[in-house]
């Protein structure tokens, strides 16, 4: 019987394939925790809150684009507004030995254990957009984001100025963001502080609309049913304000006239409503955090010192200012 011996060509191909498999196995194995891909790129694990608002969509786009631009390998996870999903994602990133973890915490509390796990694994963590209430500041390297208390205060100060000549009581309803989240807690605080000295300005109802249009509409409907006289709506973001517009119109009232509407964010749809006279004032909250975040990622990966707090630069908009700014608005 004739034996078929493999030709030289076949042996060469098999050897090359074996070598390639071996090299790939080395690349995928635990390489002491550097986490950098075979290509030498920095790997960033990012856990996003969700896709609850126009702001969030713009923030996600900014992060993805900036990662590509910076040559950073991004592992992106959408937590669908659930803390347990974020904790799971962070644990996965730790297991995958990514180089850096960044996340925007859906709520402020309950992060110490998982942050400690990241620290023990020697993976630096950066907080972006929202912060945590951990007493141990060594659990994260930096917090990049807005001053939410200031946003609430700016909204309140504008209202105080507008209503300084009001003769009777001014009834305010408040649409809060996600319960327990930093922007909901802080915007509420800043706004309340700003109006505190004016006894005619009264918050008669305050409830969460979870930062969504649907939530804003539904809660505003309840507010309108329960309160015959509503003079002002303070919504913690544009999306809830936009949802509330539908409820206000359906109740036969004119938004921006019968009810003064103040929101936070200044995304395009919100700015359009402001320019159209349906909203009255917006305190800006910028979602364009991607480039600054990637810069921080590179620095912490290189072991460089970074500021513990980086505050986003923001402004406010009246109806006239919105008309001017709208044509060049990026998000
Ligand atoms: O954390 C930022 C807030 O989250 C934005 O104001 C809001 O629109 C978003 O959902």
mmCIF file of C-alpha atoms and ligand atoms in Angstrom:
data_model
loop_
_atom_site.group_PDB
_atom_site.id
_atom_site.type_symbol
_atom_site.label_atom_id
_atom_site.label_comp_id
_atom_site.label_asym_id
_atom_site.label_seq_id
_atom_site.Cartn_x
_atom_site.Cartn_y
_atom_site.Cartn_z
ATOM 1 C CA UNK A 1 0.000 0.000 0.000
ATOM 2 C CA UNK A 2 1.258 3.392 -0.905
ATOM 3 C CA UNK A 3 1.629 5.836 2.018
ATOM 4 C CA UNK A 4 0.772 9.507 1.317
ATOM 5 C CA UNK A 5 3.416 11.611 2.996
ATOM 6 C CA UNK A 6 2.594 15.334 3.358
ATOM 7 C CA UNK A 7 4.384 17.479 0.862
ATOM 8 C CA UNK A 8 6.838 20.192 1.968
ATOM 9 C CA UNK A 9 4.294 22.819 1.018
ATOM 10 C CA UNK A 10 1.629 21.267 3.291
ATOM 11 C CA UNK A 11 4.102 21.020 6.190
ATOM 12 C CA UNK A 12 5.031 24.677 5.780
ATOM 13 C CA UNK A 13 1.376 25.740 5.832
ATOM 14 C CA UNK A 14 0.658 23.593 8.928
ATOM 15 C CA UNK A 15 3.709 24.962 10.760
ATOM 16 C CA UNK A 16 2.705 28.530 9.989
ATOM 17 C CA UNK A 17 -0.834 27.849 11.214
ATOM 18 C CA UNK A 18 0.470 26.284 14.467
ATOM 19 C CA UNK A 19 2.804 29.208 15.084
ATOM 20 C CA UNK A 20 -0.003 31.685 14.459
ATOM 21 C CA UNK A 21 -2.310 29.836 16.908
ATOM 22 C CA UNK A 22 0.443 29.782 19.516
ATOM 23 C CA UNK A 23 1.068 33.508 19.157
ATOM 24 C CA UNK A 24 -2.606 34.308 19.344
ATOM 25 C CA UNK A 25 -2.931 32.189 22.489
ATOM 26 C CA UNK A 26 -0.054 34.151 24.065
ATOM 27 C CA UNK A 27 -1.730 37.439 23.153
ATOM 28 C CA UNK A 28 -5.067 36.441 24.657
ATOM 29 C CA UNK A 29 -3.675 34.951 27.818
ATOM 30 C CA UNK A 30 -3.196 36.803 31.090
ATOM 31 C CA UNK A 31 -0.170 38.874 30.358
ATOM 32 C CA UNK A 32 0.353 40.251 33.808
ATOM 33 C CA UNK A 33 -2.610 42.597 33.631
ATOM 34 C CA UNK A 34 -1.467 45.136 31.062
ATOM 35 C CA UNK A 35 -4.712 44.527 29.177
ATOM 36 C CA UNK A 36 -3.330 46.232 26.070
ATOM 37 C CA UNK A 37 -4.458 44.480 22.924
ATOM 38 C CA UNK A 38 -2.033 42.709 20.573
ATOM 39 C CA UNK A 39 -1.839 45.968 18.703
ATOM 40 C CA UNK A 40 -0.387 47.768 21.754
ATOM 41 C CA UNK A 41 -3.442 50.022 22.039
ATOM 42 C CA UNK A 42 -4.794 51.110 25.423
ATOM 43 C CA UNK A 43 -7.990 49.233 26.263
ATOM 44 C CA UNK A 44 -10.725 51.293 27.938
ATOM 45 C CA UNK A 45 -13.781 49.648 29.507
ATOM 46 C CA UNK A 46 -16.608 52.181 29.593
ATOM 47 C CA UNK A 47 -19.953 51.613 31.307
ATOM 48 C CA UNK A 48 -22.603 54.066 30.108
ATOM 49 C CA UNK A 49 -25.802 54.856 32.055
ATOM 50 C CA UNK A 50 -28.131 54.042 29.148
ATOM 51 C CA UNK A 51 -29.845 55.888 26.310
ATOM 52 C CA UNK A 52 -32.481 57.737 28.327
ATOM 53 C CA UNK A 53 -32.097 61.202 26.794
ATOM 54 C CA UNK A 54 -30.801 63.251 23.870
ATOM 55 C CA UNK A 55 -27.957 64.295 26.166
ATOM 56 C CA UNK A 56 -26.968 60.670 26.743
ATOM 57 C CA UNK A 57 -26.985 59.865 23.020
ATOM 58 C CA UNK A 58 -24.718 62.845 22.343
ATOM 59 C CA UNK A 59 -22.438 61.774 25.204
ATOM 60 C CA UNK A 60 -22.129 58.227 23.842
ATOM 61 C CA UNK A 61 -21.313 59.539 20.357
ATOM 62 C CA UNK A 62 -18.688 61.874 21.800
ATOM 63 C CA UNK A 63 -17.014 59.028 23.717
ATOM 64 C CA UNK A 64 -17.015 56.593 20.793
ATOM 65 C CA UNK A 65 -15.701 59.168 18.324
ATOM 66 C CA UNK A 66 -13.012 60.407 20.707
ATOM 67 C CA UNK A 67 -11.812 56.843 21.409
ATOM 68 C CA UNK A 68 -11.409 56.169 17.680
ATOM 69 C CA UNK A 69 -9.671 59.501 17.214
ATOM 70 C CA UNK A 70 -7.273 58.797 20.112
ATOM 71 C CA UNK A 71 -6.510 55.237 18.950
ATOM 72 C CA UNK A 72 -7.980 53.758 22.129
ATOM 73 C CA UNK A 73 -9.608 50.341 22.030
ATOM 74 C CA UNK A 74 -13.066 50.950 23.570
ATOM 75 C CA UNK A 75 -15.145 48.235 25.215
ATOM 76 C CA UNK A 76 -18.537 49.925 25.580
ATOM 77 C CA UNK A 77 -21.379 48.702 27.756
ATOM 78 C CA UNK A 78 -24.901 50.168 28.018
ATOM 79 C CA UNK A 79 -26.319 49.587 31.535
ATOM 80 C CA UNK A 80 -29.908 50.472 30.612
ATOM 81 C CA UNK A 81 -30.180 52.723 33.677
ATOM 82 C CA UNK A 82 -29.567 49.864 36.130
ATOM 83 C CA UNK A 83 -26.834 49.925 38.750
ATOM 84 C CA UNK A 84 -26.577 46.123 38.852
ATOM 85 C CA UNK A 85 -25.785 46.118 35.119
ATOM 86 C CA UNK A 86 -23.011 48.675 35.666
ATOM 87 C CA UNK A 87 -21.499 46.636 38.504
ATOM 88 C CA UNK A 88 -21.596 43.532 36.292
ATOM 89 C CA UNK A 89 -19.943 45.419 33.406
ATOM 90 C CA UNK A 90 -17.183 46.748 35.678
ATOM 91 C CA UNK A 91 -16.518 43.228 36.994
ATOM 92 C CA UNK A 92 -16.299 41.965 33.388
ATOM 93 C CA UNK A 93 -13.807 44.709 32.567
ATOM 94 C CA UNK A 94 -11.714 43.692 35.586
ATOM 95 C CA UNK A 95 -11.792 40.064 34.455
ATOM 96 C CA UNK A 96 -10.760 41.072 30.939
ATOM 97 C CA UNK A 97 -7.856 43.043 32.445
ATOM 98 C CA UNK A 98 -8.610 46.247 30.570
ATOM 99 C CA UNK A 99 -6.074 49.042 31.107
ATOM 100 C CA UNK A 100 -8.492 51.693 32.382
ATOM 101 C CA UNK A 101 -12.139 51.681 33.471
ATOM 102 C CA UNK A 102 -14.391 54.730 33.097
ATOM 103 C CA UNK A 103 -18.056 55.000 33.926
ATOM 104 C CA UNK A 104 -20.915 57.387 34.465
ATOM 105 C CA UNK A 105 -22.597 56.101 37.640
ATOM 106 C CA UNK A 106 -26.367 55.837 37.305
ATOM 107 C CA UNK A 107 -26.803 56.583 41.043
ATOM 108 C CA UNK A 108 -24.427 58.068 43.611
ATOM 109 C CA UNK A 109 -24.309 55.349 46.290
ATOM 110 C CA UNK A 110 -23.236 51.729 46.501
ATOM 111 C CA UNK A 111 -19.970 51.655 44.536
ATOM 112 C CA UNK A 112 -17.305 51.043 47.186
ATOM 113 C CA UNK A 113 -17.076 47.241 46.834
ATOM 114 C CA UNK A 114 -16.669 47.127 43.052
ATOM 115 C CA UNK A 115 -14.337 50.145 43.045
ATOM 116 C CA UNK A 116 -12.194 48.372 45.627
ATOM 117 C CA UNK A 117 -12.095 45.308 43.369
ATOM 118 C CA UNK A 118 -10.791 47.477 40.504
ATOM 119 C CA UNK A 119 -8.211 49.067 42.792
ATOM 120 C CA UNK A 120 -7.022 45.637 44.018
ATOM 121 C CA UNK A 121 -6.671 44.588 40.368
ATOM 122 C CA UNK A 122 -4.585 47.754 39.835
ATOM 123 C CA UNK A 123 -6.929 49.091 37.163
ATOM 124 C CA UNK A 124 -7.360 52.880 37.400
ATOM 125 C CA UNK A 125 -10.926 54.184 37.365
ATOM 126 C CA UNK A 126 -12.157 57.532 35.998
ATOM 127 C CA UNK A 127 -15.628 58.891 36.773
ATOM 128 C CA UNK A 128 -17.233 60.811 33.981
ATOM 129 C CA UNK A 129 -20.412 62.956 33.911
ATOM 130 C CA UNK A 130 -21.678 61.781 37.340
ATOM 131 C CA UNK A 131 -19.844 61.189 40.593
ATOM 132 C CA UNK A 132 -20.182 58.738 43.488
ATOM 133 C CA UNK A 133 -20.543 59.457 47.208
ATOM 134 C CA UNK A 134 -17.660 57.172 48.303
ATOM 135 C CA UNK A 135 -15.719 58.598 51.237
ATOM 136 C CA UNK A 136 -12.527 56.914 49.993
ATOM 137 C CA UNK A 137 -11.358 59.191 47.188
ATOM 138 C CA UNK A 138 -8.464 56.857 46.377
ATOM 139 C CA UNK A 139 -10.969 54.510 44.696
ATOM 140 C CA UNK A 140 -10.901 56.640 41.552
ATOM 141 C CA UNK A 141 -8.332 58.851 39.846
ATOM 142 C CA UNK A 142 -10.455 61.713 38.606
ATOM 143 C CA UNK A 143 -13.994 62.958 38.142
ATOM 144 C CA UNK A 144 -14.693 64.753 34.858
ATOM 145 C CA UNK A 145 -18.092 66.419 34.573
ATOM 146 C CA UNK A 146 -20.457 69.291 35.298
ATOM 147 C CA UNK A 147 -21.236 71.101 38.525
ATOM 148 C CA UNK A 148 -24.877 70.011 38.843
ATOM 149 C CA UNK A 149 -25.528 72.128 41.951
ATOM 150 C CA UNK A 150 -24.451 75.176 39.969
ATOM 151 C CA UNK A 151 -26.817 74.265 37.114
ATOM 152 C CA UNK A 152 -29.749 74.102 39.556
ATOM 153 C CA UNK A 153 -28.657 77.365 41.175
ATOM 154 C CA UNK A 154 -28.421 79.185 37.820
ATOM 155 C CA UNK A 155 -31.938 77.989 36.971
ATOM 156 C CA UNK A 156 -33.234 79.212 40.343
ATOM 157 C CA UNK A 157 -31.454 82.559 40.150
ATOM 158 C CA UNK A 158 -32.952 83.271 36.740
ATOM 159 C CA UNK A 159 -36.419 82.522 38.104
ATOM 160 C CA UNK A 160 -35.925 84.766 41.143
ATOM 161 C CA UNK A 161 -35.012 87.626 38.799
ATOM 162 C CA UNK A 162 -38.008 86.990 36.509
ATOM 163 C CA UNK A 163 -40.524 86.826 39.339
ATOM 164 C CA UNK A 164 -39.158 89.577 41.549
ATOM 165 C CA UNK A 165 -42.193 91.760 40.862
ATOM 166 C CA UNK A 166 -44.746 88.942 41.298
ATOM 167 C CA UNK A 167 -47.551 90.046 43.613
ATOM 168 C CA UNK A 168 -48.902 86.690 44.802
ATOM 169 C CA UNK A 169 -47.499 83.193 45.306
ATOM 170 C CA UNK A 170 -45.648 81.564 42.391
ATOM 171 C CA UNK A 171 -46.401 77.826 42.245
ATOM 172 C CA UNK A 172 -43.526 75.698 40.974
ATOM 173 C CA UNK A 173 -43.587 72.017 39.986
ATOM 174 C CA UNK A 174 -40.347 70.096 39.644
ATOM 175 C CA UNK A 175 -39.582 67.132 37.396
ATOM 176 C CA UNK A 176 -36.628 65.414 38.997
ATOM 177 C CA UNK A 177 -34.107 63.198 37.200
ATOM 178 C CA UNK A 178 -33.455 59.561 38.093
ATOM 179 C CA UNK A 179 -33.948 59.024 41.823
ATOM 180 C CA UNK A 180 -30.631 58.823 43.652
ATOM 181 C CA UNK A 181 -28.590 60.138 40.701
ATOM 182 C CA UNK A 182 -26.089 62.947 41.243
ATOM 183 C CA UNK A 183 -27.748 65.353 38.743
ATOM 184 C CA UNK A 184 -31.180 64.853 40.341
ATOM 185 C CA UNK A 185 -29.860 65.339 43.880
ATOM 186 C CA UNK A 186 -27.652 68.298 43.028
ATOM 187 C CA UNK A 187 -29.936 70.206 40.658
ATOM 188 C CA UNK A 188 -32.732 69.961 43.215
ATOM 189 C CA UNK A 189 -30.402 71.255 45.914
ATOM 190 C CA UNK A 190 -29.018 74.166 43.846
ATOM 191 C CA UNK A 191 -32.460 75.276 42.691
ATOM 192 C CA UNK A 192 -33.968 75.099 46.207
ATOM 193 C CA UNK A 193 -31.053 77.112 47.622
ATOM 194 C CA UNK A 194 -31.405 79.814 44.967
ATOM 195 C CA UNK A 195 -35.119 80.387 45.574
ATOM 196 C CA UNK A 196 -35.031 79.861 49.362
ATOM 197 C CA UNK A 197 -35.000 83.539 50.340
ATOM 198 C CA UNK A 198 -38.122 84.292 48.257
ATOM 199 C CA UNK A 199 -41.135 83.165 50.233
ATOM 200 C CA UNK A 200 -43.538 83.695 47.310
ATOM 201 C CA UNK A 201 -41.674 81.065 45.227
ATOM 202 C CA UNK A 202 -43.029 77.691 46.339
ATOM 203 C CA UNK A 203 -42.319 74.172 45.066
ATOM 204 C CA UNK A 204 -45.802 72.633 45.332
ATOM 205 C CA UNK A 205 -44.948 69.241 43.781
ATOM 206 C CA UNK A 206 -41.711 67.410 42.974
ATOM 207 C CA UNK A 207 -41.399 63.946 41.447
ATOM 208 C CA UNK A 208 -39.034 61.893 39.306
ATOM 209 C CA UNK A 209 -39.602 61.577 35.550
ATOM 210 C CA UNK A 210 -36.416 59.468 35.254
ATOM 211 C CA UNK A 211 -34.808 61.866 32.747
ATOM 212 C CA UNK A 212 -37.049 60.550 29.931
ATOM 213 C CA UNK A 213 -39.653 62.230 27.690
ATOM 214 C CA UNK A 214 -42.243 59.589 28.562
ATOM 215 C CA UNK A 215 -41.583 60.109 32.289
ATOM 216 C CA UNK A 216 -41.818 63.891 31.933
ATOM 217 C CA UNK A 217 -45.138 63.675 30.095
ATOM 218 C CA UNK A 218 -46.689 61.220 32.513
ATOM 219 C CA UNK A 219 -45.679 63.065 35.695
ATOM 220 C CA UNK A 220 -46.663 66.454 34.249
ATOM 221 C CA UNK A 221 -50.128 65.054 33.479
ATOM 222 C CA UNK A 222 -50.450 64.108 37.155
ATOM 223 C CA UNK A 223 -49.190 67.513 38.285
ATOM 224 C CA UNK A 224 -51.744 69.270 36.061
ATOM 225 C CA UNK A 225 -54.619 67.124 37.326
ATOM 226 C CA UNK A 226 -53.710 67.647 40.981
ATOM 227 C CA UNK A 227 -52.836 71.365 40.850
ATOM 228 C CA UNK A 228 -55.178 73.909 39.269
ATOM 229 C CA UNK A 229 -52.564 76.698 39.400
ATOM 230 C CA UNK A 230 -49.082 75.883 38.102
ATOM 231 C CA UNK A 231 -46.944 78.911 37.216
ATOM 232 C CA UNK A 232 -43.513 77.370 36.685
ATOM 233 C CA UNK A 233 -42.037 74.018 35.686
ATOM 234 C CA UNK A 234 -38.428 73.244 36.572
ATOM 235 C CA UNK A 235 -37.411 70.070 34.694
ATOM 236 C CA UNK A 236 -34.011 68.554 35.486
ATOM 237 C CA UNK A 237 -33.415 67.936 31.782
ATOM 238 C CA UNK A 238 -34.664 68.944 28.325
ATOM 239 C CA UNK A 239 -36.209 65.565 27.562
ATOM 240 C CA UNK A 240 -38.565 65.655 30.547
ATOM 241 C CA UNK A 241 -39.412 69.261 29.666
ATOM 242 C CA UNK A 242 -40.192 68.201 26.084
ATOM 243 C CA UNK A 243 -42.436 65.384 27.329
ATOM 244 C CA UNK A 244 -44.166 67.856 29.667
ATOM 245 C CA UNK A 245 -44.907 70.172 26.706
ATOM 246 C CA UNK A 246 -47.300 67.556 25.349
ATOM 247 C CA UNK A 247 -49.129 67.290 28.675
ATOM 248 C CA UNK A 248 -49.350 71.075 29.035
ATOM 249 C CA UNK A 249 -50.704 71.582 25.503
ATOM 250 C CA UNK A 250 -53.197 68.724 25.973
ATOM 251 C CA UNK A 251 -54.411 70.463 29.144
ATOM 252 C CA UNK A 252 -55.212 73.561 27.055
ATOM 253 C CA UNK A 253 -52.357 75.687 28.392
ATOM 254 C CA UNK A 254 -49.698 77.539 26.438
ATOM 255 C CA UNK A 255 -46.165 76.397 27.356
ATOM 256 C CA UNK A 256 -43.732 79.269 27.847
ATOM 257 C CA UNK A 257 -46.606 81.688 28.521
ATOM 258 C CA UNK A 258 -49.159 80.181 30.935
ATOM 259 C CA UNK A 259 -46.389 78.100 32.470
ATOM 260 C CA UNK A 260 -42.778 79.296 32.575
ATOM 261 C CA UNK A 261 -40.495 76.364 31.716
ATOM 262 C CA UNK A 262 -36.890 76.036 32.865
ATOM 263 C CA UNK A 263 -34.755 73.015 31.955
ATOM 264 C CA UNK A 264 -31.150 71.788 31.973
ATOM 265 C CA UNK A 265 -28.922 70.402 29.136
ATOM 266 C CA UNK A 266 -29.411 72.566 26.008
ATOM 267 C CA UNK A 267 -29.530 69.718 23.486
ATOM 268 C CA UNK A 268 -30.793 70.693 20.007
ATOM 269 C CA UNK A 269 -34.454 69.771 20.642
ATOM 270 C CA UNK A 270 -34.436 71.714 23.898
ATOM 271 C CA UNK A 271 -32.797 74.716 22.236
ATOM 272 C CA UNK A 272 -35.396 74.561 19.461
ATOM 273 C CA UNK A 273 -38.198 74.635 22.046
ATOM 274 C CA UNK A 274 -36.486 77.602 23.693
ATOM 275 C CA UNK A 275 -36.063 79.453 20.399
ATOM 276 C CA UNK A 276 -39.736 78.731 19.602
ATOM 277 C CA UNK A 277 -40.834 80.324 22.897
ATOM 278 C CA UNK A 278 -42.060 77.059 24.470
ATOM 279 C CA UNK A 279 -39.232 76.907 27.011
ATOM 280 C CA UNK A 280 -38.076 80.060 28.825
ATOM 281 C CA UNK A 281 -34.561 79.292 30.089
ATOM 282 C CA UNK A 282 -31.986 76.487 29.909
ATOM 283 C CA UNK A 283 -28.906 75.887 32.067
ATOM 284 C CA UNK A 284 -26.379 74.119 29.854
ATOM 285 C CA UNK A 285 -24.864 70.715 30.683
ATOM 286 C CA UNK A 286 -22.338 69.652 28.068
ATOM 287 C CA UNK A 287 -22.245 65.990 26.948
ATOM 288 C CA UNK A 288 -19.097 66.454 24.835
ATOM 289 C CA UNK A 289 -16.779 64.801 27.335
ATOM 290 C CA UNK A 290 -15.096 62.315 24.986
ATOM 291 C CA UNK A 291 -11.869 64.166 24.068
ATOM 292 C CA UNK A 292 -11.094 65.172 27.680
ATOM 293 C CA UNK A 293 -11.852 61.650 28.862
ATOM 294 C CA UNK A 294 -9.458 60.062 26.349
ATOM 295 C CA UNK A 295 -6.761 62.511 27.400
ATOM 296 C CA UNK A 296 -7.240 61.441 31.022
ATOM 297 C CA UNK A 297 -7.222 57.756 30.043
ATOM 298 C CA UNK A 298 -3.828 58.152 28.360
ATOM 299 C CA UNK A 299 -2.412 60.032 31.327
ATOM 300 C CA UNK A 300 -3.558 57.603 34.026
ATOM 301 C CA UNK A 301 -2.356 54.703 31.885
ATOM 302 C CA UNK A 302 1.083 56.336 31.738
ATOM 303 C CA UNK A 303 1.047 56.775 35.504
ATOM 304 C CA UNK A 304 0.870 60.578 35.257
ATOM 305 C CA UNK A 305 -0.779 62.671 37.967
ATOM 306 C CA UNK A 306 -4.215 63.994 36.965
ATOM 307 C CA UNK A 307 -6.486 66.523 38.702
ATOM 308 C CA UNK A 308 -8.974 64.882 41.093
ATOM 309 C CA UNK A 309 -11.744 67.064 39.660
ATOM 310 C CA UNK A 310 -12.162 68.525 36.177
ATOM 311 C CA UNK A 311 -15.217 70.728 35.810
ATOM 312 C CA UNK A 312 -16.934 71.142 32.446
ATOM 313 C CA UNK A 313 -17.291 74.721 31.181
ATOM 314 C CA UNK A 314 -20.925 75.662 30.652
ATOM 315 C CA UNK A 315 -23.293 78.574 30.105
ATOM 316 C CA UNK A 316 -27.023 79.406 30.163
ATOM 317 C CA UNK A 317 -29.488 80.330 27.399
ATOM 318 C CA UNK A 318 -32.455 82.691 27.149
ATOM 319 C CA UNK A 319 -34.855 82.511 24.191
ATOM 320 C CA UNK A 320 -32.902 85.146 22.245
ATOM 321 C CA UNK A 321 -29.565 83.452 22.930
ATOM 322 C CA UNK A 322 -30.994 80.105 21.797
ATOM 323 C CA UNK A 323 -32.024 81.600 18.437
ATOM 324 C CA UNK A 324 -28.447 82.773 17.923
ATOM 325 C CA UNK A 325 -26.757 79.578 19.087
ATOM 326 C CA UNK A 326 -29.036 77.046 17.399
ATOM 327 C CA UNK A 327 -27.558 77.074 13.862
ATOM 328 C CA UNK A 328 -24.129 76.064 15.200
ATOM 329 C CA UNK A 329 -25.289 73.691 17.931
ATOM 330 C CA UNK A 330 -23.354 70.414 17.680
ATOM 331 C CA UNK A 331 -25.735 68.195 19.632
HETATM 332 O O1 LIG B 1 -25.930 63.132 33.979
HETATM 333 C C1 LIG B 1 -26.332 64.052 33.032
HETATM 334 C C2 LIG B 1 -27.816 63.977 32.859
HETATM 335 O O2 LIG B 1 -28.195 62.672 32.487
HETATM 336 C C3 LIG B 1 -28.399 64.865 31.800
HETATM 337 O O3 LIG B 1 -28.787 66.104 32.256
HETATM 338 C C4 LIG B 1 -29.608 64.093 31.413
HETATM 339 O O4 LIG B 1 -30.240 64.549 30.256
HETATM 340 C C5 LIG B 1 -29.044 62.746 31.356
HETATM 341 O O5 LIG B 1 -29.913 61.724 31.194
#
